[in-house]
């Protein structure tokens, strides 16, 4: 079974079911926007998708600069292992869904020739079917939603369509959560660095610029993030 484009106007079932599904998507979007961080946003997103699709194994991978991916949420150890191999090999359905800009499905991915290294590395995970759907906003690609199943040929065209509808409604919330998380991390890092500068300034009678230069030099010489250097100094009152 191979990838196909999504029909975005499709919705499952009758008109009554369509209305219920639309309300479900709208409610999910509201709930996701209320989550405090990217991990909880991704986890709640998976809860909604899994309940509708009927599988128990799923993950969200986020797109980084340079085309790399990182994990935001995974339901279990088997999924974590399958995703780990994707991230290590740089190939797999998530990468294909993002690069080809359409969903990707495989009915037996450990034997799928499209991703030889990923397939070889996942023969023992106990999963066979995968459906990967791109998470995208009008402005950018956010990442990928992955649905897994232990049985072969599990996912249908209807699953494909439903997953994309969920992904389209969740992508903005996921993108916003990541932006807010990055912003708060930057704010917290600046606070830590400022505190560390203050410690050095008081102890060694340095200016703010000199204290920052000390932190930066230690960070570069030891290949440690500047934020982590500052946190260590605050916690231990020592740089090493």
CSV table of C-alpha atoms in Angstrom, one decimal:
chain,number,residue,atom,x,y,z
A,1,UNK,CA,0.0,0.0,0.0
A,2,UNK,CA,1.5,3.3,-1.0
A,3,UNK,CA,1.0,7.0,-0.4
A,4,UNK,CA,-1.9,9.1,-1.9
A,5,UNK,CA,-3.1,12.6,-1.8
A,6,UNK,CA,-5.8,13.6,0.7
A,7,UNK,CA,-9.2,14.7,-0.2
A,8,UNK,CA,-9.6,17.5,2.3
A,9,UNK,CA,-13.4,18.0,1.8
A,10,UNK,CA,-14.1,14.4,2.9
A,11,UNK,CA,-15.7,13.7,6.2
A,12,UNK,CA,-16.7,10.4,7.6
A,13,UNK,CA,-20.3,9.2,7.6
A,14,UNK,CA,-23.6,10.9,7.2
A,15,UNK,CA,-24.5,14.5,7.7
A,16,UNK,CA,-25.2,14.0,11.4
A,17,UNK,CA,-21.9,12.3,11.8
A,18,UNK,CA,-20.2,15.1,9.8
A,19,UNK,CA,-21.6,17.7,12.2
A,20,UNK,CA,-20.4,15.7,15.2
A,21,UNK,CA,-17.0,15.3,13.7
A,22,UNK,CA,-16.8,19.0,12.9
A,23,UNK,CA,-17.6,19.8,16.6
A,24,UNK,CA,-15.0,17.3,17.7
A,25,UNK,CA,-12.4,18.9,15.6
A,26,UNK,CA,-13.4,22.4,16.9
A,27,UNK,CA,-13.3,21.2,20.5
A,28,UNK,CA,-9.9,19.6,20.0
A,29,UNK,CA,-8.5,22.9,18.6
A,30,UNK,CA,-9.7,24.8,21.7
A,31,UNK,CA,-8.3,22.2,24.1
A,32,UNK,CA,-4.9,22.2,22.3
A,33,UNK,CA,-4.6,26.0,22.5
A,34,UNK,CA,-5.1,25.8,26.3
A,35,UNK,CA,-2.2,23.4,26.8
A,36,UNK,CA,0.8,24.9,28.6
A,37,UNK,CA,3.6,23.4,26.5
A,38,UNK,CA,4.4,21.6,23.3
A,39,UNK,CA,4.6,18.1,24.9
A,40,UNK,CA,1.1,18.3,26.4
A,41,UNK,CA,-0.2,19.8,23.2
A,42,UNK,CA,1.1,16.9,21.2
A,43,UNK,CA,-0.1,14.3,23.8
A,44,UNK,CA,-3.6,15.7,23.8
A,45,UNK,CA,-3.6,15.8,20.0
A,46,UNK,CA,-2.7,12.1,20.0
A,47,UNK,CA,-5.6,11.3,22.4
A,48,UNK,CA,-8.1,12.7,20.0
A,49,UNK,CA,-6.7,11.1,16.9
A,50,UNK,CA,-6.3,7.6,18.5
A,51,UNK,CA,-9.9,7.7,19.8
A,52,UNK,CA,-11.2,8.3,16.2
A,53,UNK,CA,-8.8,6.1,14.2
A,54,UNK,CA,-8.9,3.2,16.7
A,55,UNK,CA,-5.2,2.4,17.0
A,56,UNK,CA,-3.1,2.6,20.2
A,57,UNK,CA,0.3,3.6,18.8
A,58,UNK,CA,1.2,7.0,17.5
A,59,UNK,CA,3.7,9.9,17.7
A,60,UNK,CA,4.3,13.5,16.8
A,61,UNK,CA,7.6,14.5,15.3
A,62,UNK,CA,8.5,18.2,14.9
A,63,UNK,CA,10.5,19.6,12.0
A,64,UNK,CA,13.7,21.4,12.9
A,65,UNK,CA,16.1,23.5,10.8
A,66,UNK,CA,18.0,21.6,8.2
A,67,UNK,CA,15.2,19.1,7.8
A,68,UNK,CA,15.9,17.2,11.0
A,69,UNK,CA,13.1,15.9,13.2
A,70,UNK,CA,12.7,15.6,16.9
A,71,UNK,CA,10.1,13.8,19.0
A,72,UNK,CA,7.4,15.7,20.8
A,73,UNK,CA,5.2,12.8,22.0
A,74,UNK,CA,5.0,9.0,21.6
A,75,UNK,CA,2.4,6.6,23.1
A,76,UNK,CA,4.7,3.8,24.0
A,77,UNK,CA,8.2,2.2,23.8
A,78,UNK,CA,7.6,0.5,20.5
A,79,UNK,CA,6.7,3.8,18.8
A,80,UNK,CA,9.7,5.5,20.5
A,81,UNK,CA,12.0,2.8,19.0
A,82,UNK,CA,10.5,3.1,15.5
A,83,UNK,CA,10.8,6.9,15.7
A,84,UNK,CA,14.4,6.7,17.1
A,85,UNK,CA,15.5,4.7,14.1
A,86,UNK,CA,13.9,7.3,11.8
A,87,UNK,CA,15.7,10.1,13.5
A,88,UNK,CA,19.0,8.2,13.4
A,89,UNK,CA,18.8,7.1,9.8
A,90,UNK,CA,17.2,10.3,8.5
A,91,UNK,CA,14.7,8.2,6.5
A,92,UNK,CA,11.2,6.9,7.0
A,93,UNK,CA,7.6,7.8,6.4
A,94,UNK,CA,7.8,11.0,8.4
A,95,UNK,CA,10.6,12.4,6.3
A,96,UNK,CA,8.8,11.2,3.1
A,97,UNK,CA,5.5,12.8,4.2
A,98,UNK,CA,7.2,16.1,4.8
A,99,UNK,CA,9.4,16.0,1.7
A,100,UNK,CA,6.7,14.8,-0.7
A,101,UNK,CA,4.0,17.0,0.9
A,102,UNK,CA,1.4,14.2,1.1
A,103,UNK,CA,0.6,11.4,3.5
A,104,UNK,CA,2.5,8.2,3.4
A,105,UNK,CA,1.2,4.7,4.2
A,106,UNK,CA,2.8,1.3,4.4
A,107,UNK,CA,1.1,-2.0,5.2
A,108,UNK,CA,4.3,-3.7,6.3
A,109,UNK,CA,7.1,-1.2,6.9
A,110,UNK,CA,9.8,-3.5,8.1
A,111,UNK,CA,9.7,-5.0,4.6
A,112,UNK,CA,9.2,-1.8,2.7
A,113,UNK,CA,12.0,-1.1,0.2
A,114,UNK,CA,11.4,2.7,0.2
A,115,UNK,CA,13.3,3.1,3.5
A,116,UNK,CA,15.9,0.3,3.6
A,117,UNK,CA,17.8,1.5,6.7
A,118,UNK,CA,14.7,2.3,8.7
A,119,UNK,CA,13.0,-1.0,7.7
A,120,UNK,CA,16.1,-3.0,8.7
A,121,UNK,CA,16.2,-1.2,12.0
A,122,UNK,CA,12.6,-1.8,12.9
A,123,UNK,CA,12.2,-5.5,12.2
A,124,UNK,CA,11.9,-6.3,15.9
A,125,UNK,CA,9.7,-3.5,17.2
A,126,UNK,CA,6.4,-5.5,16.8
A,127,UNK,CA,4.7,-2.9,14.5
A,128,UNK,CA,4.0,-3.3,10.8
A,129,UNK,CA,1.6,-0.7,9.5
A,130,UNK,CA,2.3,3.0,9.5
A,131,UNK,CA,0.4,6.1,8.3
A,132,UNK,CA,2.4,9.4,8.4
A,133,UNK,CA,0.6,12.7,7.8
A,134,UNK,CA,2.2,16.1,7.4
A,135,UNK,CA,1.4,18.7,10.1
A,136,UNK,CA,1.2,22.0,8.2
A,137,UNK,CA,-0.1,25.5,8.6
A,138,UNK,CA,-0.7,27.9,5.7
A,139,UNK,CA,2.8,29.3,6.4
A,140,UNK,CA,5.0,26.3,7.2
A,141,UNK,CA,5.4,22.6,7.8
A,142,UNK,CA,5.4,21.9,11.5
A,143,UNK,CA,6.2,18.2,11.6
A,144,UNK,CA,4.4,14.8,11.1
A,145,UNK,CA,1.8,12.7,12.8
A,146,UNK,CA,2.6,9.0,12.8
A,147,UNK,CA,0.0,6.3,13.4
A,148,UNK,CA,1.3,2.7,13.9
A,149,UNK,CA,-0.3,-0.7,14.2
A,150,UNK,CA,1.0,-4.2,14.9
A,151,UNK,CA,-1.2,-5.8,12.2
A,152,UNK,CA,-0.4,-5.5,8.5
A,153,UNK,CA,-2.4,-3.3,6.1
A,154,UNK,CA,-4.2,-1.7,9.0
A,155,UNK,CA,-4.8,1.8,7.6
A,156,UNK,CA,-7.3,2.7,5.0
A,157,UNK,CA,-8.0,5.7,2.8
A,158,UNK,CA,-10.6,6.8,5.2
A,159,UNK,CA,-8.1,6.7,8.1
A,160,UNK,CA,-5.8,8.7,5.9
A,161,UNK,CA,-8.5,11.4,5.3
A,162,UNK,CA,-9.5,11.6,9.0
A,163,UNK,CA,-5.9,11.8,10.2
A,164,UNK,CA,-5.2,14.7,7.8
A,165,UNK,CA,-8.3,16.5,9.0
A,166,UNK,CA,-7.1,16.2,12.6
A,167,UNK,CA,-3.6,17.2,11.6
A,168,UNK,CA,-4.9,20.3,9.8
A,169,UNK,CA,-6.9,21.4,12.8
A,170,UNK,CA,-4.1,20.7,15.2
A,171,UNK,CA,-1.1,22.2,13.3
A,172,UNK,CA,-1.6,25.8,14.3
A,173,UNK,CA,-1.9,24.9,18.0
A,174,UNK,CA,1.2,22.8,17.8
A,175,UNK,CA,3.1,25.5,16.0
A,176,UNK,CA,2.0,28.1,18.5
A,177,UNK,CA,2.9,25.9,21.4
A,178,UNK,CA,6.4,25.3,20.0
A,179,UNK,CA,6.9,29.1,19.5
A,180,UNK,CA,5.8,29.9,23.0
A,181,UNK,CA,8.0,27.1,24.4
A,182,UNK,CA,11.0,28.5,22.5
A,183,UNK,CA,10.2,32.0,23.7
A,184,UNK,CA,10.0,31.0,27.4
A,185,UNK,CA,13.2,29.0,27.1
A,186,UNK,CA,14.9,32.0,25.7
A,187,UNK,CA,13.5,34.2,28.5
A,188,UNK,CA,14.6,31.7,31.2
A,189,UNK,CA,18.0,31.4,29.6
A,190,UNK,CA,18.5,35.1,29.7
A,191,UNK,CA,17.5,35.2,33.4
A,192,UNK,CA,20.0,32.4,34.3
A,193,UNK,CA,22.8,34.1,32.3
A,194,UNK,CA,22.0,37.4,34.1
A,195,UNK,CA,22.2,35.8,37.5
A,196,UNK,CA,25.4,34.0,36.6
A,197,UNK,CA,26.9,37.3,35.4
A,198,UNK,CA,26.0,38.9,38.7
A,199,UNK,CA,27.8,36.2,40.7
A,200,UNK,CA,31.0,36.6,38.7
A,201,UNK,CA,30.7,40.4,38.9
A,202,UNK,CA,30.4,40.4,42.6
A,203,UNK,CA,33.1,37.7,43.2
A,204,UNK,CA,35.7,39.0,40.8
A,205,UNK,CA,34.8,42.7,40.5
A,206,UNK,CA,34.0,42.3,36.8
A,207,UNK,CA,31.9,44.4,34.5
A,208,UNK,CA,28.8,42.8,33.0
A,209,UNK,CA,30.6,42.5,29.6
A,210,UNK,CA,33.6,40.8,31.3
A,211,UNK,CA,31.4,38.4,33.2
A,212,UNK,CA,29.6,37.5,30.0
A,213,UNK,CA,32.9,36.9,28.2
A,214,UNK,CA,34.0,34.5,31.0
A,215,UNK,CA,30.7,32.5,30.6
A,216,UNK,CA,30.9,32.4,26.9
A,217,UNK,CA,34.6,31.4,26.8
A,218,UNK,CA,33.9,28.5,29.3
A,219,UNK,CA,30.9,27.5,27.1
A,220,UNK,CA,33.0,27.4,24.0
A,221,UNK,CA,36.0,25.7,25.5
A,222,UNK,CA,33.9,22.9,27.1
A,223,UNK,CA,31.3,22.6,24.4
A,224,UNK,CA,28.5,23.3,26.9
A,225,UNK,CA,25.5,25.4,26.2
A,226,UNK,CA,25.7,28.9,27.7
A,227,UNK,CA,22.4,28.4,29.5
A,228,UNK,CA,23.8,25.2,31.2
A,229,UNK,CA,27.0,26.9,32.2
A,230,UNK,CA,25.0,29.7,33.9
A,231,UNK,CA,22.7,27.1,35.6
A,232,UNK,CA,25.7,25.2,36.9
A,233,UNK,CA,27.4,28.3,38.3
A,234,UNK,CA,24.2,29.4,40.0
A,235,UNK,CA,23.7,25.9,41.6
A,236,UNK,CA,27.3,25.2,42.6
A,237,UNK,CA,28.9,28.6,42.7
A,238,UNK,CA,31.6,27.1,40.5
A,239,UNK,CA,32.2,26.8,36.8
A,240,UNK,CA,33.6,23.3,36.9
